[in-house]
Coordinates of C-alpha atoms in Angstrom, one line a residue:
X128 CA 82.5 20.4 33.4
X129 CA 84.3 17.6 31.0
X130 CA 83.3 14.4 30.3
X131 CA 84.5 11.4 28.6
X132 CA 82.2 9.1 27.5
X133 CA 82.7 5.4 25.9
X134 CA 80.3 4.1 23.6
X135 CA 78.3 6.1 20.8
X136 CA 75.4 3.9 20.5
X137 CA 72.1 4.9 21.3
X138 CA 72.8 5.1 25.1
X139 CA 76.0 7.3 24.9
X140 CA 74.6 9.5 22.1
X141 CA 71.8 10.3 24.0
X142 CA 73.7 10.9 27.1
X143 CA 75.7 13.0 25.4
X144 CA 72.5 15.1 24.1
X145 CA 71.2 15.5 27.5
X146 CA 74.9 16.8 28.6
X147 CA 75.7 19.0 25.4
X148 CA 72.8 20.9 25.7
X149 CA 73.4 22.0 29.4
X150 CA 77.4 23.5 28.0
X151 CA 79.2 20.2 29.2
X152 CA 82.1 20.0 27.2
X153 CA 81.9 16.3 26.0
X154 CA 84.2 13.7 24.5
X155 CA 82.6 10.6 22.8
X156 CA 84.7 7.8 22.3
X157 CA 83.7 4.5 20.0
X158 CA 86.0 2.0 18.2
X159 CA 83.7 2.1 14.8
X160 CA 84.7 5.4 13.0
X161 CA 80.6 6.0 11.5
X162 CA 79.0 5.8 15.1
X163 CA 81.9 9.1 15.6
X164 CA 80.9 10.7 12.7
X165 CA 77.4 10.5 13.6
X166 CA 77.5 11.7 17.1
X167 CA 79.9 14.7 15.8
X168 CA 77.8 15.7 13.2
X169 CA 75.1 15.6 15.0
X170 CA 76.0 17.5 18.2
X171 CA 78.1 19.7 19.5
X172 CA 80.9 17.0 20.7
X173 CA 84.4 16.0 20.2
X174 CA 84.5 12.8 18.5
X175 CA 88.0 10.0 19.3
X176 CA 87.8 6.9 16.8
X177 CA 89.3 4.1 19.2
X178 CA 89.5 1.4 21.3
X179 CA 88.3 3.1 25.3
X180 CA 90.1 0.8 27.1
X181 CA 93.4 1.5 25.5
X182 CA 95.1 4.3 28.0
X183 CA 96.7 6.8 24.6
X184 CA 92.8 6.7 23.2
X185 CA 91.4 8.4 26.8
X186 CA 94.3 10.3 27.1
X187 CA 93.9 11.6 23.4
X188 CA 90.2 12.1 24.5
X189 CA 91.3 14.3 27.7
X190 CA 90.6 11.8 30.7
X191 CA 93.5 13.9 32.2
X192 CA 91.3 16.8 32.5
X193 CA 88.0 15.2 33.1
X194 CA 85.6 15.3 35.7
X195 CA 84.0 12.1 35.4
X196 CA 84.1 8.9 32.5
X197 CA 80.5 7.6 31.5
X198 CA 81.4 4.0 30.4
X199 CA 78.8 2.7 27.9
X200 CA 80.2 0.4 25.5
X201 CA 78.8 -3.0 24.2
X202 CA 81.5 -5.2 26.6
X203 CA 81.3 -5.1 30.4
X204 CA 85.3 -5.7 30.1
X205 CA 85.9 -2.6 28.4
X206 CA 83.5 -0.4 30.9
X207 CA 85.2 -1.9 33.5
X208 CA 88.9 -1.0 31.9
X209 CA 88.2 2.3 31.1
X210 CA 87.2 3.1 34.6
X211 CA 89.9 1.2 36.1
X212 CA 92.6 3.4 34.1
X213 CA 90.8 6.6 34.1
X214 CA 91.3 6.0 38.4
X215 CA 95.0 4.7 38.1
X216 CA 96.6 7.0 35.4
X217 CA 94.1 10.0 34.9
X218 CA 92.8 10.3 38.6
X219 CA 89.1 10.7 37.0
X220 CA 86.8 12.0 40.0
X221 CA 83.7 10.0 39.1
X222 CA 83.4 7.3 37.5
X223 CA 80.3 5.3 35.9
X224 CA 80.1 1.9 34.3
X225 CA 77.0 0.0 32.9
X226 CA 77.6 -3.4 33.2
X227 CA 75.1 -6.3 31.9
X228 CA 76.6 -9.5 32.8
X229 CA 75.1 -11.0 36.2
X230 CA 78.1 -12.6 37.2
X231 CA 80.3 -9.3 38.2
X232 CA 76.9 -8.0 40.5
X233 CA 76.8 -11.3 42.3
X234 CA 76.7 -10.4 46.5
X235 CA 79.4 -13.1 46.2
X236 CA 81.8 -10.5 44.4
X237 CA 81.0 -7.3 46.2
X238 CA 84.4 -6.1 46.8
X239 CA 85.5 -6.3 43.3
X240 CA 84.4 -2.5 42.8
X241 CA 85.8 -1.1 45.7
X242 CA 88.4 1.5 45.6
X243 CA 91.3 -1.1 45.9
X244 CA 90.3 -3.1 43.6
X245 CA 88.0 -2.1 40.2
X246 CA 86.9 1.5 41.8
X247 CA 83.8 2.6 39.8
X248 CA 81.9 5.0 41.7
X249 CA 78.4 4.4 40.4
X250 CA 77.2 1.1 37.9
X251 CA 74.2 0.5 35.8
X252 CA 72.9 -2.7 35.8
X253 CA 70.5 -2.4 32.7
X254 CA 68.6 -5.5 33.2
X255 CA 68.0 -5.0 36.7
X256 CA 67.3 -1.5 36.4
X257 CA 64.3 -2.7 33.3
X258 CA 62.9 -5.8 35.4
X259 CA 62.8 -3.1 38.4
X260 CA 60.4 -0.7 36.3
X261 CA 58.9 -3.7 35.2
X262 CA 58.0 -4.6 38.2
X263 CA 56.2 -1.5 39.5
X264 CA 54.1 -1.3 36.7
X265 CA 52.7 -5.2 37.4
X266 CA 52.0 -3.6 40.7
X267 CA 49.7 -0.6 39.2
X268 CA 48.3 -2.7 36.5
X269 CA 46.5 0.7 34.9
X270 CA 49.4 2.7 34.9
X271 CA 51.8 2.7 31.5
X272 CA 54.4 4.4 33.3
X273 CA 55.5 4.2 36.9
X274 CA 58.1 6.7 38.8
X275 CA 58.6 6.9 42.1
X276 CA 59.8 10.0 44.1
X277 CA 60.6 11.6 47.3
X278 CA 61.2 8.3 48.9
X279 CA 57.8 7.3 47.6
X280 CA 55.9 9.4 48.8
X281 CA 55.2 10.8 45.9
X282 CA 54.6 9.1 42.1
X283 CA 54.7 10.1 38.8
X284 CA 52.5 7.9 36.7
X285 CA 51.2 7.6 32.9
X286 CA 47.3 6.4 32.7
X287 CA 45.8 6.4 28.6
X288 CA 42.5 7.7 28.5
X289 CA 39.2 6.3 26.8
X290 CA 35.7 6.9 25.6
X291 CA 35.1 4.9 29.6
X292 CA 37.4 7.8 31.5
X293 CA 35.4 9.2 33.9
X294 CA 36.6 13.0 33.2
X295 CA 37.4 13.2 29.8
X296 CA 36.4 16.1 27.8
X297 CA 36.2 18.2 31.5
X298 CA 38.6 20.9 31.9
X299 CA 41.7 20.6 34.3
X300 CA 40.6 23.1 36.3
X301 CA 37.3 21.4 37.2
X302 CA 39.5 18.4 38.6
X303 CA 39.6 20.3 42.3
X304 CA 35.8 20.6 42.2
X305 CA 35.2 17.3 41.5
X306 CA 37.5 16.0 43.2
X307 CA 38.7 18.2 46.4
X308 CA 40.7 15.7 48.4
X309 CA 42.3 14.0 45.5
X310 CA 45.9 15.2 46.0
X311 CA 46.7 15.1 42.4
X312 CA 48.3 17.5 39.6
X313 CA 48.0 16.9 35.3
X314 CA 51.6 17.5 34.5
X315 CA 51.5 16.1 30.9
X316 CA 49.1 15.1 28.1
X317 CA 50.3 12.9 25.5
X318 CA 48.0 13.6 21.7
X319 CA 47.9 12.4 18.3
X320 CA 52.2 11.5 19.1
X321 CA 52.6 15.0 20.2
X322 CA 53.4 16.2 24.0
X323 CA 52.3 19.5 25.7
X324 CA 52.1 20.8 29.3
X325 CA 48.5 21.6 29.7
X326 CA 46.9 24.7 30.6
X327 CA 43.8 24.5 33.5
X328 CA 41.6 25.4 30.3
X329 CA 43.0 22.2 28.5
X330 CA 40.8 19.5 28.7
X331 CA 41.7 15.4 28.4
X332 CA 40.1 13.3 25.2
X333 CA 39.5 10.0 24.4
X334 CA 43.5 8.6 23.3
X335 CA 45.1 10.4 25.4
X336 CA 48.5 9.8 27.6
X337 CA 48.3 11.7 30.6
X338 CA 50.8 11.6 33.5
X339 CA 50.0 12.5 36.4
X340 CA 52.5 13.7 39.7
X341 CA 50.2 12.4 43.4
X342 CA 50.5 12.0 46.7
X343 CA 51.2 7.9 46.5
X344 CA 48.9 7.0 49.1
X345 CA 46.0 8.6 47.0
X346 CA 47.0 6.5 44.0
X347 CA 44.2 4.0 44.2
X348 CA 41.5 6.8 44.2
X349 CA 43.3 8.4 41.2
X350 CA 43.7 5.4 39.5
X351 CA 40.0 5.3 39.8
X352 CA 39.1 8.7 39.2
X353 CA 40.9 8.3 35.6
X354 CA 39.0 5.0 35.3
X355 CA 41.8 2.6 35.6
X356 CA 40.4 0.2 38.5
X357 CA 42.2 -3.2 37.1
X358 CA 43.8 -5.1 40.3
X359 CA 46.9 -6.4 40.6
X360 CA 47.8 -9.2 38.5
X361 CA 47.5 -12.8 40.0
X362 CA 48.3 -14.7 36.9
X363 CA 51.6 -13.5 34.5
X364 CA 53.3 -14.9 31.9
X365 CA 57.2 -13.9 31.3
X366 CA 58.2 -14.4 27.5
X367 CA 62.2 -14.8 27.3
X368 CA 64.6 -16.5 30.3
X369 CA 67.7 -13.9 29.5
X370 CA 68.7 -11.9 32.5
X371 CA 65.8 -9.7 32.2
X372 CA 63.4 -12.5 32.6
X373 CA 64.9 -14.5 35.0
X374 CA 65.5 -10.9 37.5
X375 CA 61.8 -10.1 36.9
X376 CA 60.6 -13.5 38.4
X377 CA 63.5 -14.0 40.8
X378 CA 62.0 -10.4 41.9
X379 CA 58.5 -11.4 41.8
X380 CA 59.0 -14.9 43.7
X381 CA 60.4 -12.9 45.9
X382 CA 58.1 -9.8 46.6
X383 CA 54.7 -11.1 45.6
X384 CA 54.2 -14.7 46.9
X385 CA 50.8 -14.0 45.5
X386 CA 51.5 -14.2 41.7
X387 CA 51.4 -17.0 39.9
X388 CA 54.5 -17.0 37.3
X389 CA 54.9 -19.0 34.3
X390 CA 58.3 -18.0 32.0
X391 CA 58.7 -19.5 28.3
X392 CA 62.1 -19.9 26.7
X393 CA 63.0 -20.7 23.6
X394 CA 66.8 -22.1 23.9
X395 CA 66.8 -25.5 26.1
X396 CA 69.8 -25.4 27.8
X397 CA 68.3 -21.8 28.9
X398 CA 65.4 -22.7 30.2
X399 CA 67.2 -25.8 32.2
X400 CA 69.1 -23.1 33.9
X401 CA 66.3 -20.8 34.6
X402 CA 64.2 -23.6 35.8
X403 CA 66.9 -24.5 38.2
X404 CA 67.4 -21.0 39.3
X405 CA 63.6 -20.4 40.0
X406 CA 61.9 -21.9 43.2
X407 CA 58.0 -21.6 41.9
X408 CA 57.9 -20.2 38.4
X409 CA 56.9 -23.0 35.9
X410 CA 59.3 -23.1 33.1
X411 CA 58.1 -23.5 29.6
X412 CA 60.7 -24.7 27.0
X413 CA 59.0 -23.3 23.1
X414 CA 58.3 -20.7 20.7
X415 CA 56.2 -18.0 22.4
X416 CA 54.5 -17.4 18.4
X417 CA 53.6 -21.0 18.5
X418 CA 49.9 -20.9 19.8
X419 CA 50.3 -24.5 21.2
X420 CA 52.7 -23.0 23.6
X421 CA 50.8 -20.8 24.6
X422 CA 47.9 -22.6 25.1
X423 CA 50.4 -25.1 27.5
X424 CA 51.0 -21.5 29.3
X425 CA 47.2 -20.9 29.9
X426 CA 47.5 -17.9 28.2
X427 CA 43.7 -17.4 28.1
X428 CA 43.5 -17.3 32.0
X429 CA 46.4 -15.1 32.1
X430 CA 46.3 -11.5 33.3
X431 CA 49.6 -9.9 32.3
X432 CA 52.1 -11.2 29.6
X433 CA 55.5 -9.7 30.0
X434 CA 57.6 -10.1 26.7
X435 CA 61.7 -9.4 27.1
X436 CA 63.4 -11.3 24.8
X437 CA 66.2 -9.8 22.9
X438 CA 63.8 -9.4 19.4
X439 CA 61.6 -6.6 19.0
X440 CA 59.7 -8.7 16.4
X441 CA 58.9 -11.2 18.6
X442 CA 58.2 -9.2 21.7
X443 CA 54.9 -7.1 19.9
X444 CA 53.9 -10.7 17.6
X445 CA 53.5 -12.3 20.9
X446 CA 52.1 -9.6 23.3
X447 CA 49.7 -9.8 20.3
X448 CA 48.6 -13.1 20.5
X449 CA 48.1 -13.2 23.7
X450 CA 45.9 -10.5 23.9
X451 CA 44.0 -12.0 20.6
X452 CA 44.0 -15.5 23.1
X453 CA 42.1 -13.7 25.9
X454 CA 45.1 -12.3 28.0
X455 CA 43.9 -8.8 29.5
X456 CA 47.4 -6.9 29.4
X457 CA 50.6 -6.7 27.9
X458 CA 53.8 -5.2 28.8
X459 CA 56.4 -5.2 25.8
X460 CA 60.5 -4.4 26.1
X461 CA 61.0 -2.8 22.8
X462 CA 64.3 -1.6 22.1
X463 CA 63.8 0.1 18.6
X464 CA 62.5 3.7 18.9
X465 CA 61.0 3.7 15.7
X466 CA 58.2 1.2 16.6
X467 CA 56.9 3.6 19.2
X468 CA 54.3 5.8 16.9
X469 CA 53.1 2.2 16.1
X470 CA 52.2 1.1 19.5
X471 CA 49.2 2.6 20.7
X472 CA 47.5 1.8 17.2
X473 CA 48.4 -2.3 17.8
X474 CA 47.0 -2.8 21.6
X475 CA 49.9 -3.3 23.4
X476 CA 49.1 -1.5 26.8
X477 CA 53.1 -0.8 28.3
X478 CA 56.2 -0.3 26.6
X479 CA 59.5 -0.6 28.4
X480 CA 62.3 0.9 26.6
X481 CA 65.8 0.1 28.1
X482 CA 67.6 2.4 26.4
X483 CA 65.4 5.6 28.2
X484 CA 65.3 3.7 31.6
X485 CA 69.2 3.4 31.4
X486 CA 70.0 7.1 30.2
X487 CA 67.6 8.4 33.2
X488 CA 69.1 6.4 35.9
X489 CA 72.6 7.7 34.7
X490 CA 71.7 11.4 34.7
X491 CA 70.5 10.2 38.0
X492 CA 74.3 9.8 39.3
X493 CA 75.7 13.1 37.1
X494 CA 73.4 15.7 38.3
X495 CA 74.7 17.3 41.6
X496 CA 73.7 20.2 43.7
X497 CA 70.3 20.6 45.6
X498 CA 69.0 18.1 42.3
X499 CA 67.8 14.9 44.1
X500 CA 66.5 13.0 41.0
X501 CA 65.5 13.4 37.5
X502 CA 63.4 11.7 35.3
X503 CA 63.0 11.8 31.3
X504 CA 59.6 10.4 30.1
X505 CA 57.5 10.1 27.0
X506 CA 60.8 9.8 24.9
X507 CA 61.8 13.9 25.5
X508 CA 57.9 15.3 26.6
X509 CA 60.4 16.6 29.8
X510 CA 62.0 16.0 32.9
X511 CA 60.5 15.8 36.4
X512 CA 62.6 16.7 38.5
X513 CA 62.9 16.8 42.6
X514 CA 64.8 19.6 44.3
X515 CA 65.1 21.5 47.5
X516 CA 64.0 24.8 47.5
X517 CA 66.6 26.9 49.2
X518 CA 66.0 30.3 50.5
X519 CA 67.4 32.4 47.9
X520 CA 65.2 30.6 45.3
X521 CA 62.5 33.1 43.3
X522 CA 60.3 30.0 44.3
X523 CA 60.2 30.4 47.5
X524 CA 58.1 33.0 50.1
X525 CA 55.8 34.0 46.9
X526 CA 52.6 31.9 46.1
X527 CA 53.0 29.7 43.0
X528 CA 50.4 31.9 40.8
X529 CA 53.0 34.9 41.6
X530 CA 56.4 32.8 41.0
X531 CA 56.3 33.5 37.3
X532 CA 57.1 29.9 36.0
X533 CA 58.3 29.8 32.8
X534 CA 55.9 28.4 30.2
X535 CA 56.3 24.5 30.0
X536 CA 56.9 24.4 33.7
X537 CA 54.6 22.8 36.4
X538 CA 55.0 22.6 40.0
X539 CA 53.2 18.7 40.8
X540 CA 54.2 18.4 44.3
X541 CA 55.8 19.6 47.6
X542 CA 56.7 17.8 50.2
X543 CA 57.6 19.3 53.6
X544 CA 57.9 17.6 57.0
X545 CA 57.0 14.4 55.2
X546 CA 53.8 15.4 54.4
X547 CA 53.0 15.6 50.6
X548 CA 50.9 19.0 49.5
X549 CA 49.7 19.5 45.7
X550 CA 50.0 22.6 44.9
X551 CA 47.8 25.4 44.4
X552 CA 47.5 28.6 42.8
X553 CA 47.9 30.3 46.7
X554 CA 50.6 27.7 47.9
X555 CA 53.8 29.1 49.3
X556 CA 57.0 27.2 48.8
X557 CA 59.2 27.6 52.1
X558 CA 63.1 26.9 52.4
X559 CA 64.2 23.4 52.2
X560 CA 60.6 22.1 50.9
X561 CA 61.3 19.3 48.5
X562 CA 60.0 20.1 45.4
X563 CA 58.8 18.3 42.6
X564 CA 58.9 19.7 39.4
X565 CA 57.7 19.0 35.8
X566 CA 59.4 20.6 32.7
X567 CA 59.3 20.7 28.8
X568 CA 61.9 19.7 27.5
X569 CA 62.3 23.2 26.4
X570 CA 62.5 25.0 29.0
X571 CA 64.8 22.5 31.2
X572 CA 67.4 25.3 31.2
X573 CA 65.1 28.1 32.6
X574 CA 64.6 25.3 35.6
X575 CA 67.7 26.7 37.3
X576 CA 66.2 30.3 37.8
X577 CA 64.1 28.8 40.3
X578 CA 66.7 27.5 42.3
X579 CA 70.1 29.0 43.7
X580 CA 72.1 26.1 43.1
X581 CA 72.3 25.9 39.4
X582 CA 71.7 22.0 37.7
X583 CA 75.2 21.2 37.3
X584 CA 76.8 18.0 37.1
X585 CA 78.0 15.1 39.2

């Protein structure tokens, strides 16, 4: 499998981790010579210094040979070039383009990524794709994470644990006897800035992230059992009117009528536009850090503040003071991984990282096979990961405590017939069950000697 991909910032480079390590045989391009040196050095990749829209860089990179182009630059035009050429000259199979700028997704435009015109098989849209997880964590106001799978049915969520948590310091294994209905499965714990899969002898403490894999229509009684009972907010404030902003309460307006929205921009001609854009949401022209603004936002009344402008800095300083003013939650875009061991220590209750949101929904589109989805959480814990079982699978016909499971591997969920089961010890995986499955990072690779259809690509 050979891939091409443009850009070596943080996206592409950690694209192209997730691919190297699997034996793709990866091409990185980038036009600034350090970013190639760094990606090189660092993994097992061919490096091309250049521009990726220009057809003698791809073809020096091997688009003729290549199985699919990941387009990641910085510019939407050069995503959309690379892709365009890679069809016309190379004959590329697949091809993926992230694209920020709102105008080229406009309904209005649909055709212009059709096959006879700019034919780009799958795009990323990473503002849409961010408000959209923003969104579903607004709806489960306790949960830090939020995944959806198997057509809903099923979630994957991230809850922090307290001294308040009902079953801290109670082994994992107790969880069925206190709980016997509660379809629900501990897939990850999250200590001290370390990850592990837990053991049913393991036990959750005060500090803790946990996520959790459930059958979605028990997620209320979950939520409650891990002592997370907040309701959904009524009141939120949106900090920043770029295209994340305005998405999130052009989504909100839309979908929940119920919520009061109030969005504070600092540029003028900005907030003019996203005034005019927005039917409901009251527009605040200021400087979130200003505490007079704030106050004109009610921020003391306010249940969730939802900080995405384009600074870091100014994203944690005012989820800060709002919380410090009386706000009960704060959900933070932070783009800078290094502020992440910091986080739990200040307050701030959710982080959204675009960069991880964006690499996940790509793998998304390259895996192939009897892979349905996969998702990378806690910044490389592991992957959860839906499949269907297929009849030549060691999983299947052999109850889960006989399947021999690699270490680091956890089976959270099966759904067959639509009807969700949790898995336990005596379960029996049949053929064609879709399962979901959590994973160390680790032992990813050992995933595929569960299934007969290897985790190949796109």
């Amino acid at each position: 499998m050979k891939v091409v991909i443009c850009g070596a910032g943080q996206v592409g480079f950690n694209i192209a981790r997730y691919l190297a390590s699997e034996n793709a045989d990866i091409t990185v391009i980038d036009r600034d010579p350090g970013l190639v040196n760094k990606i090189t050095d660092s993994l097992d990749v061919k490096g091309v210094v250049g521009f990726a829209s220009h057809p003698n860089v791809l073809e020096k990179a091997g688009a003729s040979e290549a199985d699919m182009i990941i387009a990641v630059t910085h510019a939407d035009e050069v995503n959309m070039v690379a892709c365009q050429i890679c069809h016309s000259m190379f004959d590329v199979p697949t091809k993926i383009a992230r694209i920020r700028e709102q105008n080229y997704l406009d309904p209005m435009w649909s055709d212009l990524f059709t096959r006879d015109h700019m034919p780009i098989d799958v795009i990323i849209s990473p503002e849409i794709e961010v408000a959209a997880a923003i969104e579903k964590r607004l709806q489960i106001p306790g949960a830090f994470d939020v995944y959806p799978l198997a057509d809903g049915k099923v979630s994957l969520i991230g809850v922090h644990c307290t001294e308040n948590t009902p079953i801290v310091h109670t082994p994992l294994r107790q969880l069925t006897e206190l709980f016997p209905t509660l379809n629900v499965v501990v897939v990850g714990i999250f200590r001290q800035g370390k990850g592990f899969v837990p053991t049913p002898d393991d036990e959750l403490r005060p500090d803790d992230d946990v996520y959790l894999v459930l059958d979605h229509d028990h997620l209320s009684r979950a939520m409650d059992a891990f002592g997370h009972s907040e309701s959904e907010a009524r009141r939120v404030v949106i900090i920043g009117g770029g295209n994340i902003g305005l998405y999130l309460a052009k989504s909100v307006e839309e979908n929940h009528p119920q919520v009061k929205l109030k969005l504070i921009e600092l540029d003028k001609k900005r907030a003019e536009f996203v005034a005019k854009s927005l039917k409901r949401t009251v527009v605040i022209h200021g400087d979130s850090l200003d505490a007079e603004i704030l106050n004109e936002a009610n921020i003391s009344t306010t249940e969730t503040i939802v900080a995405v402008t384009n600074d870091d800095e100014v994203n944690i300083l005012t989820s800060l003071l709002a919380k410090r003013h009386g706000c009960k939650r704060a959900v933070t875009l932070i783009n800078t991984t290094s502020y992440a061991p910091l986080i739990s220590t200040l307050g701030i209750d959710t982080v959204v990282n675009p960069r991880s949101i964006t690499v996940s929904n790509i793998l998304q589109h390259v895996r192939r096979g009897r892979i349905r989805s996969v998702h990378t959480i806690a910044d490389g814990l592991g992957e959860v990961i839906e499949a269907e079982a297929l009849e030549t699978s060691s999983l299947v016909g052999v109850p889960i405590r006989e399947a021999k499971l690699p270490p680091g591997v956890i089976v959270g969920a099966i759904v067959r017939d639509g009807e969700v089961i949790i898995p336990r010890g005596g379960t029996i995986v049949r053929s064609h069950d879709l399962v979901v499955i959590f994973s160390a990072a680790e032992a990813v690779k050992k995933i595929e000697k569960l299934f007969a259809v290897k985790l190949e690509f796109f």
